[in-house]
Tab-separated table of C-alpha atoms in Angstrom:
chain	number	residue	atom	x	y	z
Y	1	MET	CA	0.000	0.000	0.000
Y	2	PRO	CA	1.886	3.121	-1.175
Y	3	LEU	CA	2.330	6.013	1.238
Y	4	THR	CA	1.529	9.643	0.451
Y	5	GLY	CA	4.350	12.149	0.095
Y	6	TRP	CA	3.486	13.804	3.423
Y	7	GLN	CA	3.491	10.484	5.250
Y	8	ARG	CA	6.909	9.598	3.829
Y	9	LEU	CA	8.331	13.005	4.768
Y	10	LYS	CA	6.912	12.859	8.300
Y	11	ARG	CA	8.218	9.354	8.883
Y	12	THR	CA	11.681	10.104	7.449
Y	13	LEU	CA	12.108	13.291	9.506
Y	14	GLY	CA	10.839	11.605	12.661
Y	15	ILE	CA	13.300	8.748	12.345
Y	16	SER	CA	16.216	10.998	11.350
Y	17	LEU	CA	15.644	13.330	14.291
Y	18	LYS	CA	15.095	10.332	16.600
Y	19	LEU	CA	11.651	11.627	17.519
Y	20	ARG	CA	10.140	8.209	16.899
Y	21	ASP	CA	11.095	4.582	16.376
Y	22	PRO	CA	11.567	3.191	12.864
Y	23	PRO	CA	8.498	1.545	11.286
Y	24	ASN	CA	7.846	-2.119	11.941
Y	25	VAL	CA	7.859	-3.047	8.260
Y	26	PRO	CA	10.840	-2.025	6.074
Y	27	PRO	CA	10.358	-0.729	2.506
Y	28	TYR	CA	10.767	-4.156	0.925
Y	29	GLY	CA	8.054	-5.411	3.301
Y	30	TRP	CA	5.687	-2.853	1.816
Y	31	SER	CA	6.487	-4.126	-1.661
Y	32	TYR	CA	5.634	-7.629	-0.496
Y	33	PHE	CA	2.405	-6.363	1.095
Y	34	ASP	CA	1.408	-4.576	-2.113
Y	35	HIS	CA	1.843	-7.850	-3.996
Y	36	LEU	CA	-0.379	-9.661	-1.497
Y	37	VAL	CA	-3.059	-6.992	-1.890
Y	38	ALA	CA	-3.014	-7.570	-5.641
Y	39	VAL	CA	-3.337	-11.333	-5.130
Y	40	PHE	CA	-6.266	-10.778	-2.747
Y	41	LEU	CA	-8.083	-8.598	-5.271
Y	42	THR	CA	-7.693	-11.236	-7.991
Y	43	LEU	CA	-9.529	-13.755	-5.775
Y	44	ASN	CA	-12.652	-11.594	-5.937
Y	45	ALA	CA	-13.565	-12.691	-2.416
Y	46	ALA	CA	-14.436	-10.833	0.779
Y	47	ASP	CA	-12.987	-11.429	4.224
Y	48	PRO	CA	-13.274	-9.042	7.187
Y	49	ARG	CA	-9.835	-9.952	8.519
Y	50	ALA	CA	-8.106	-9.117	5.246
Y	51	GLU	CA	-10.058	-5.904	4.854
Y	52	ALA	CA	-9.125	-4.869	8.402
Y	53	VAL	CA	-5.429	-5.303	7.599
Y	54	ILE	CA	-5.766	-3.263	4.413
Y	55	LYS	CA	-7.583	-0.496	6.304
Y	56	LYS	CA	-4.911	-0.479	9.011
Y	57	ALA	CA	-2.156	-0.153	6.402
Y	58	SER	CA	-4.005	2.736	4.773
Y	59	ASP	CA	-4.936	4.660	7.922
Y	60	ASN	CA	-1.805	4.109	10.014
Y	61	PRO	CA	1.049	2.712	7.880
Y	62	ASP	CA	3.639	2.736	10.663
Y	63	ALA	CA	1.445	0.477	12.806
Y	64	LEU	CA	1.562	-2.348	10.256
Y	65	THR	CA	3.627	-5.320	11.460
Y	66	TRP	CA	4.906	-8.558	10.003
Y	67	GLY	CA	2.204	-10.263	12.042
Y	68	ASP	CA	-0.432	-8.344	10.081
Y	69	ILE	CA	1.203	-9.384	6.802
Y	70	PHE	CA	1.287	-13.007	7.940
Y	71	LEU	CA	-2.419	-12.858	8.857
Y	72	PHE	CA	-3.195	-11.309	5.494
Y	73	GLU	CA	-1.272	-13.971	3.559
Y	74	ASN	CA	-2.844	-16.722	5.651
Y	75	VAL	CA	-6.311	-15.417	4.783
Y	76	ILE	CA	-5.380	-15.336	1.096
Y	77	PHE	CA	-4.129	-18.909	1.354
Y	78	SER	CA	-7.388	-20.088	2.919
Y	79	LEU	CA	-9.424	-18.456	0.129
Y	80	GLN	CA	-7.506	-20.062	-2.727
Y	81	PRO	CA	-9.042	-23.048	-4.572
Y	82	PRO	CA	-7.443	-26.522	-4.143
Y	83	GLU	CA	-5.742	-26.571	-7.542
Y	84	VAL	CA	-4.010	-23.248	-6.807
Y	85	ILE	CA	-2.905	-24.498	-3.396
Y	86	GLU	CA	-1.453	-27.625	-4.990
Y	87	ARG	CA	0.503	-25.566	-7.536
Y	88	ASN	CA	1.708	-23.112	-4.897
Y	89	ALA	CA	2.917	-25.822	-2.531
Y	90	TRP	CA	6.330	-26.205	-4.138
Y	91	VAL	CA	6.784	-22.420	-4.311
Y	92	ILE	CA	6.086	-22.011	-0.585
Y	93	ARG	CA	8.411	-24.886	0.286
Y	94	GLU	CA	11.159	-23.509	-1.954
Y	95	ARG	CA	10.866	-20.133	-0.222
Y	96	PHE	CA	11.127	-21.985	3.066
Y	97	ARG	CA	14.280	-23.800	1.946
Y	98	GLU	CA	15.978	-20.586	0.805
Y	99	THR	CA	14.981	-18.629	3.895
Y	100	ALA	CA	15.389	-21.166	6.705
Y	101	GLY	CA	18.493	-22.856	5.325
Y	102	ALA	CA	19.448	-26.401	4.414
Y	103	THR	CA	19.601	-27.705	7.983
Y	104	MET	CA	16.033	-26.839	8.906
Y	105	TYR	CA	14.684	-27.783	5.483
Y	106	ASP	CA	16.319	-31.219	5.681
Y	107	LYS	CA	14.626	-31.798	9.009
Y	108	TYR	CA	11.350	-30.725	7.451
Y	109	ALA	CA	11.822	-33.064	4.474
Y	110	GLU	CA	12.545	-35.962	6.851
Y	111	SER	CA	9.107	-35.431	8.417
Y	112	SER	CA	7.462	-36.588	5.141
Y	113	PRO	CA	5.333	-33.509	4.384
Y	114	PRO	CA	2.022	-34.258	2.632
Y	115	LYS	CA	1.796	-33.856	-1.126
Y	116	ASP	CA	-1.524	-35.363	-2.227
Y	117	PHE	CA	-4.875	-33.536	-2.146
Y	118	ASP	CA	-7.185	-35.992	-3.892
Y	119	THR	CA	-9.402	-36.333	-0.808
Y	120	PRO	CA	-10.764	-33.636	1.533
Y	121	ALA	CA	-8.775	-35.080	4.427
Y	122	LYS	CA	-5.514	-34.985	2.471
Y	123	LEU	CA	-6.310	-31.456	1.286
Y	124	GLU	CA	-6.787	-30.252	4.857
Y	125	LEU	CA	-3.536	-31.950	5.858
Y	126	LEU	CA	-1.719	-30.198	3.005
Y	127	LYS	CA	-3.221	-26.866	4.016
Y	128	ALA	CA	-2.172	-27.366	7.627
Y	129	ASP	CA	1.375	-28.165	6.535
Y	130	LEU	CA	1.643	-25.129	4.283
Y	131	ARG	CA	0.151	-22.849	6.939
Y	132	ARG	CA	2.873	-23.953	9.318
Y	133	VAL	CA	5.505	-23.320	6.647
Y	134	LEU	CA	4.080	-19.824	6.109
Y	135	ASP	CA	4.222	-19.270	9.850
Y	136	ILE	CA	7.943	-20.135	9.933
Y	137	LEU	CA	8.588	-18.021	6.842
Y	138	HIS	CA	7.123	-14.911	8.417
Y	139	TRP	CA	8.961	-15.642	11.644
Y	140	HIS	CA	12.173	-15.436	9.645
Y	141	TYR	CA	10.964	-12.381	7.722
Y	142	ALA	CA	10.417	-10.543	11.003
Y	143	LEU	CA	13.668	-11.548	12.754
Y	144	ILE	CA	16.255	-11.706	9.969
Y	145	PRO	CA	16.271	-7.887	9.492
Y	146	ILE	CA	16.778	-7.461	13.236
Y	147	ARG	CA	19.661	-9.934	13.193
Y	148	GLU	CA	21.370	-8.252	10.268
Y	149	HIS	CA	20.817	-4.813	11.800
Y	150	ILE	CA	22.622	-5.936	14.949
Y	151	ARG	CA	25.433	-7.448	12.882
Y	152	LYS	CA	25.803	-4.246	10.881
Y	153	SER	CA	25.808	-2.096	14.021
Y	154	LEU	CA	28.561	-4.209	15.612
Y	155	THR	CA	30.645	-4.032	12.439
Y	156	ILE	CA	30.310	-0.250	12.250
Y	157	TYR	CA	31.301	-0.019	15.914
Y	158	CYS	CA	34.456	-2.051	15.195
Y	159	ILE	CA	35.349	0.171	12.244
Y	160	TRP	CA	34.978	3.323	14.322
Y	161	MET	CA	37.040	1.913	17.178
Y	162	VAL	CA	39.827	0.846	14.805
Y	163	LEU	CA	39.869	4.341	13.282
Y	164	ILE	CA	39.997	5.955	16.729
Y	165	TYR	CA	42.853	3.715	17.885
Y	166	THR	CA	44.738	4.341	14.633
Y	167	VAL	CA	44.436	8.112	14.906
Y	168	GLY	CA	45.478	7.939	18.556
Y	169	LEU	CA	48.532	5.863	17.643
Y	170	LEU	CA	49.596	8.294	14.919
Y	171	ILE	CA	49.254	11.261	17.266
Y	172	ALA	CA	51.263	9.507	19.987
Y	173	LEU	CA	54.027	8.517	17.546
Y	174	HIS	CA	54.187	12.100	16.282
Y	175	ILE	CA	54.706	13.262	19.886
Y	176	PHE	CA	57.200	10.508	20.790
Y	177	ARG	CA	59.456	10.917	17.747
Y	178	PRO	CA	61.230	14.200	18.680
Y	179	LEU	CA	61.522	12.987	22.283
Y	180	HIS	CA	63.181	9.697	21.176
Y	181	TRP	CA	60.893	7.614	23.350
Y	182	ASP	CA	61.599	4.526	21.290
Y	183	PHE	CA	60.567	1.951	23.878
Y	184	LEU	CA	57.240	3.631	24.627
Y	185	ALA	CA	56.552	4.031	20.898
Y	186	MET	CA	57.327	0.337	20.368
Y	187	LEU	CA	55.154	-0.692	23.323
Y	188	LEU	CA	52.289	1.446	22.072
Y	189	CYS	CA	52.514	-0.205	18.645
Y	190	VAL	CA	52.557	-3.641	20.283
Y	191	LEU	CA	49.399	-2.810	22.219
Y	192	TYR	CA	47.806	-1.365	19.081
Y	193	PHE	CA	48.398	-4.481	16.992
Y	194	GLY	CA	47.182	-6.676	19.848
Y	195	ILE	CA	43.974	-4.622	20.020
Y	196	ILE	CA	43.494	-4.818	16.236
Y	197	GLY	CA	43.981	-8.576	16.394
Y	198	GLY	CA	41.327	-8.733	19.096
Y	199	PHE	CA	38.890	-6.743	16.958
Y	200	VAL	CA	39.473	-9.019	13.968
Y	201	SER	CA	38.989	-12.076	16.183
Y	202	SER	CA	35.698	-10.727	17.535
Y	203	GLN	CA	34.495	-9.986	13.993
Y	204	ARG	CA	35.312	-13.521	12.900
Y	205	ARG	CA	33.480	-14.866	15.942
Y	206	MET	CA	30.476	-12.733	15.059
Y	207	GLN	CA	30.489	-13.854	11.416
Y	208	ALA	CA	30.751	-17.491	12.531
Y	209	ILE	CA	27.331	-17.359	14.182
Y	210	PRO	CA	25.244	-19.743	12.043
Y	211	VAL	CA	22.411	-18.313	9.979
Y	212	ASP	CA	20.651	-21.584	9.156
Y	213	ILE	CA	19.145	-21.915	12.619
Y	214	ASP	CA	16.282	-20.231	14.393
Y	215	PRO	CA	16.962	-16.502	13.858
Y	216	LEU	CA	16.057	-15.789	17.470
Y	217	ILE	CA	18.997	-17.941	18.611
Y	218	SER	CA	21.380	-16.151	16.252
Y	219	ILE	CA	20.086	-12.817	17.591
Y	220	PHE	CA	20.925	-13.983	21.105
Y	221	GLY	CA	24.420	-14.857	19.855
Y	222	LEU	CA	24.928	-11.470	18.227
Y	223	ASP	CA	23.576	-9.683	21.267
Y	224	SER	CA	26.214	-11.359	23.426
Y	225	ALA	CA	28.880	-10.722	20.769
Y	226	GLY	CA	28.929	-7.069	21.820
Y	227	TYR	CA	30.544	-8.265	25.044
Y	228	PHE	CA	33.538	-9.541	23.075
Y	229	LEU	CA	33.977	-6.252	21.211
Y	230	TRP	CA	35.698	-4.778	24.238
Y	231	LEU	CA	36.924	-7.950	25.963
Y	232	SER	CA	38.802	-9.383	22.959
Y	233	PRO	CA	40.774	-6.162	22.235
Y	234	LEU	CA	41.596	-5.829	25.938
Y	235	LEU	CA	42.889	-9.397	26.116
Y	236	GLY	CA	44.727	-8.862	22.825
Y	237	ALA	CA	46.632	-5.897	24.262
Y	238	ILE	CA	47.521	-7.803	27.444
Y	239	PHE	CA	48.647	-10.919	25.565
Y	240	ALA	CA	50.702	-8.840	23.118
Y	241	ALA	CA	52.522	-7.144	26.014
Y	242	VAL	CA	53.186	-10.492	27.731
Y	243	LEU	CA	54.469	-11.997	24.482
Y	244	THR	CA	56.830	-9.053	24.046
Y	245	LEU	CA	58.257	-9.692	27.516
Y	246	MET	CA	58.763	-13.349	26.574
Y	247	PHE	CA	60.758	-12.221	23.530
Y	248	ILE	CA	62.858	-9.830	25.590
Y	249	ALA	CA	63.511	-12.491	28.241
Y	250	GLY	CA	64.676	-14.969	25.620
Y	251	ILE	CA	61.960	-17.495	26.417
Y	252	LEU	CA	61.075	-17.530	22.724
Y	253	LYS	CA	63.997	-17.584	20.306
Y	254	GLY	CA	64.400	-18.525	16.692
Y	255	THR	CA	64.413	-17.211	13.171
Y	256	ILE	CA	60.684	-16.497	13.235
Y	257	PHE	CA	60.852	-14.508	16.493
Y	258	PRO	CA	62.137	-10.945	16.984
Y	259	GLU	CA	65.502	-10.398	18.680
Y	260	PHE	CA	66.011	-7.538	21.128
Y	261	LEU	CA	69.272	-5.665	21.698
Y	262	PRO	CA	70.480	-5.259	25.306
Y	263	PRO	CA	70.740	-1.574	26.247
Y	264	PHE	CA	74.514	-1.646	26.973
Y	265	GLY	CA	75.626	-4.884	25.358
Y	266	PRO	CA	75.238	-8.519	26.383
Y	267	GLY	CA	75.912	-9.420	29.989
Y	268	VAL	CA	75.913	-5.817	31.250
Y	269	LYS	CA	73.675	-5.127	34.228
Y	270	VAL	CA	71.090	-2.450	33.623
Y	271	ARG	CA	68.792	-0.493	35.855
Y	272	PHE	CA	65.038	-0.631	35.461
Y	273	PHE	CA	64.672	2.708	33.707
Y	274	ASP	CA	67.535	1.867	31.358
Y	275	PHE	CA	65.587	-1.254	30.435
Y	276	ILE	CA	62.418	0.794	29.923
Y	277	TRP	CA	63.997	3.448	27.740
Y	278	HIS	CA	66.576	1.530	25.730
Y	279	THR	CA	65.336	-2.026	25.078
Y	280	THR	CA	64.254	-2.251	21.446
Y	281	PRO	CA	64.401	-4.772	18.587
Y	282	GLY	CA	67.657	-4.970	16.693
Y	283	THR	CA	66.607	-4.524	13.066
Y	284	SER	CA	63.627	-3.468	11.000
Y	285	GLU	CA	62.884	-7.167	10.387
Y	286	ASP	CA	62.688	-7.692	14.143
Y	287	TYR	CA	60.234	-4.817	14.448
Y	288	ALA	CA	58.074	-6.356	11.729
Y	289	LYS	CA	58.199	-9.782	13.404
Y	290	LEU	CA	57.280	-8.231	16.746
Y	291	PHE	CA	54.216	-6.480	15.354
Y	292	VAL	CA	53.072	-9.589	13.480
Y	293	TRP	CA	53.311	-11.647	16.677
Y	294	ALA	CA	51.513	-8.892	18.602
Y	295	PHE	CA	48.650	-9.113	16.114
Y	296	LEU	CA	48.608	-12.901	16.406
Y	297	ALA	CA	48.506	-12.632	20.193
Y	298	GLY	CA	45.233	-10.712	19.920
Y	299	PHE	CA	43.858	-12.683	16.996
Y	300	ALA	CA	44.586	-16.183	18.355
Y	301	GLU	CA	43.455	-15.650	21.926
Y	302	ARG	CA	44.754	-19.044	23.082
Y	303	LEU	CA	48.287	-18.462	21.752
Y	304	VAL	CA	49.820	-16.802	24.812
Y	305	PRO	CA	47.768	-18.658	27.482
Y	306	ASP	CA	48.667	-22.018	25.917
Y	307	SER	CA	52.345	-21.067	25.774
Y	308	LEU	CA	52.264	-20.047	29.435
Y	309	ASP	CA	50.464	-23.262	30.392
Y	310	ARG	CA	53.093	-25.379	28.648
Y	311	LEU	CA	55.890	-23.355	30.216
Y	312	THR	CA	54.323	-23.849	33.648
Y	313	ALA	CA	53.974	-27.577	33.003
Y	314	LYS	CA	57.659	-27.802	32.058
Y	315	LEU	CA	58.700	-25.982	35.217
Y	316	ALA	CA	56.510	-28.252	37.330
Y	317	ALA	CA	57.943	-31.356	35.681
Y	318	SER	CA	61.480	-30.058	36.182
Y	319	LYS	CA	60.782	-29.372	39.849
Y	320	GLN	CA	59.352	-32.869	40.393
Y	321	SER	CA	62.425	-34.483	38.850
Y	322	ASN	CA	64.586	-32.916	41.655
Y	323	GLY	CA	67.278	-31.981	39.234
Y	324	ALA	CA	67.742	-35.449	37.727
Y	325	PRO	CA	69.372	-35.209	34.287
Y	326	PRO	CA	67.078	-36.040	31.396
Y	327	PRO	CA	67.683	-39.341	29.591
Y	328	ALA	CA	70.003	-39.166	26.630
Y	329	SER	CA	68.319	-39.033	23.267
Y	330	THR	CA	68.661	-42.150	21.151
Y	331	ALA	CA	67.861	-40.327	17.917
Y	332	PRO	CA	70.816	-40.193	15.506
Y	333	VAL	CA	72.516	-36.802	15.273
Y	334	PRO	CA	73.981	-35.875	11.903
Y	335	PRO	CA	77.669	-34.900	11.972
Y	336	GLY	CA	78.457	-31.212	12.362
Y	337	PRO	CA	80.641	-29.142	10.093
Y	338	ALA	CA	84.356	-29.760	9.912
Y	339	PRO	CA	86.564	-27.367	11.937
Y	340	GLY	CA	87.122	-24.249	9.948
Y	341	GLY	CA	84.566	-25.324	7.345
Y	342	PRO	CA	81.540	-23.316	6.284
Y	343	ASN	CA	78.518	-23.228	8.548
Y	344	PRO	CA	75.608	-25.372	7.420
Y	345	PRO	CA	72.603	-23.500	6.014
Y	346	LYS	CA	69.862	-22.557	8.459
Y	347	PRO	CA	66.835	-24.824	8.368
Y	348	PRO	CA	63.921	-23.373	6.422
Y	349	VAL	CA	60.883	-22.095	8.290
Y	350	THR	CA	58.144	-24.659	7.752
Y	351	PRO	CA	54.587	-24.993	9.086
Y	352	THR	CA	55.945	-27.650	11.472
Y	353	THR	CA	58.544	-25.191	12.793
Y	354	ILE	CA	55.897	-22.538	13.413
Y	355	SER	CA	53.514	-25.040	15.015
Y	356	ASP	CA	56.240	-26.296	17.366
Y	357	ALA	CA	57.236	-22.767	18.263
Y	358	LEU	CA	53.643	-21.862	19.090
Y	359	ARG	CA	53.196	-24.961	21.239
Y	360	THR	CA	56.531	-25.011	23.056
Y	361	GLY	CA	58.173	-21.642	22.689
Y	362	ILE	CA	61.621	-23.083	21.972
Y	363	GLU	CA	64.178	-22.389	19.301
Y	364	PRO	CA	64.307	-24.415	16.064
Y	365	SER	CA	67.394	-26.615	15.877
Y	366	GLU	CA	69.861	-25.883	13.126
Y	367	SER	CA	71.281	-29.391	13.161
Y	368	ARG	CA	67.908	-31.155	13.046
Y	369	PRO	CA	65.493	-29.265	10.806
Y	370	ASP	CA	62.870	-31.987	11.142
Y	371	GLU	CA	62.580	-31.313	14.859
Y	372	GLY	CA	60.570	-28.350	16.099
Y	373	ALA	CA	63.061	-26.652	18.506
Y	374	GLU	CA	65.451	-27.099	21.393
Y	375	THR	CA	65.109	-25.927	24.947
Y	376	ASN	CA	66.726	-22.637	25.832
């Protein structure tokens, strides 16, 4: 039912100025309702319920709901002759399959829905089945826009927060550069990439919410996803900072990990503030590795906790052994280079090397590239 120009203007201004809530039925819902009105008129039949819905849409368009549209379509369905119902059955079921998803439709198909209508009893059974399908269809029509609106709002929130953090980082780096606060600038970048990794992780978690289930359940999932939009970035920043300390302490070493330069050379004792102001990665490659690992610490939220758990387990096992030396390895060790000869090439970084480093936090062995690492 088309709206007048004044009604459109009043509704648009009211929503834009937040003087009223948005209408219950979106614009595409009105197109669907107009189609149903045309179908009702072609039946050349009268029904007080259908006429009441049409009058409501004409007198007060913003009061029309998906429930009214479902009632209207249900009335139209009940007025259709049997042969039309039989021909529309596959169309209604196909709409149901596309809207509800394969999982729910497969369950529906397993229930052996009725197909015949050669007797009055079978016709009533077919009508009952299709009415229920229409009921589920309109349930999805009403809730899917709400679900997608929540998803869109959460995505826009993430974009704004990323922009705010990025602008804040650029301003801070502009202030730190003339002051030569290299460590604080590095730490701020580490926290930034950990936060960004947390935002990306929360977005992936939000997109992983299934859509082929009851839309009300997915709305519950998205509603709780807002909780992770601040928790995941917070944990990402904390994990990125802890991972940086593990790199500085030498707990994680290897070609895929960043290497930090001691403030005054190796083995020289430093005071706390010398450590704070002068501990930085050695090369530009080390900076890049550090920021990549900071992002991964926020993105893969179990990366740092799992590494700490395995480190704690190793310390506990070492304490229980009371200092007993570990048994000698029986694996064959390839011969090393001859004295004065060239050093053997470094083992390539493979998915196995990265996986072992993530699990154990130990350095890849140069003499045994098939092994993950060796204990520091």
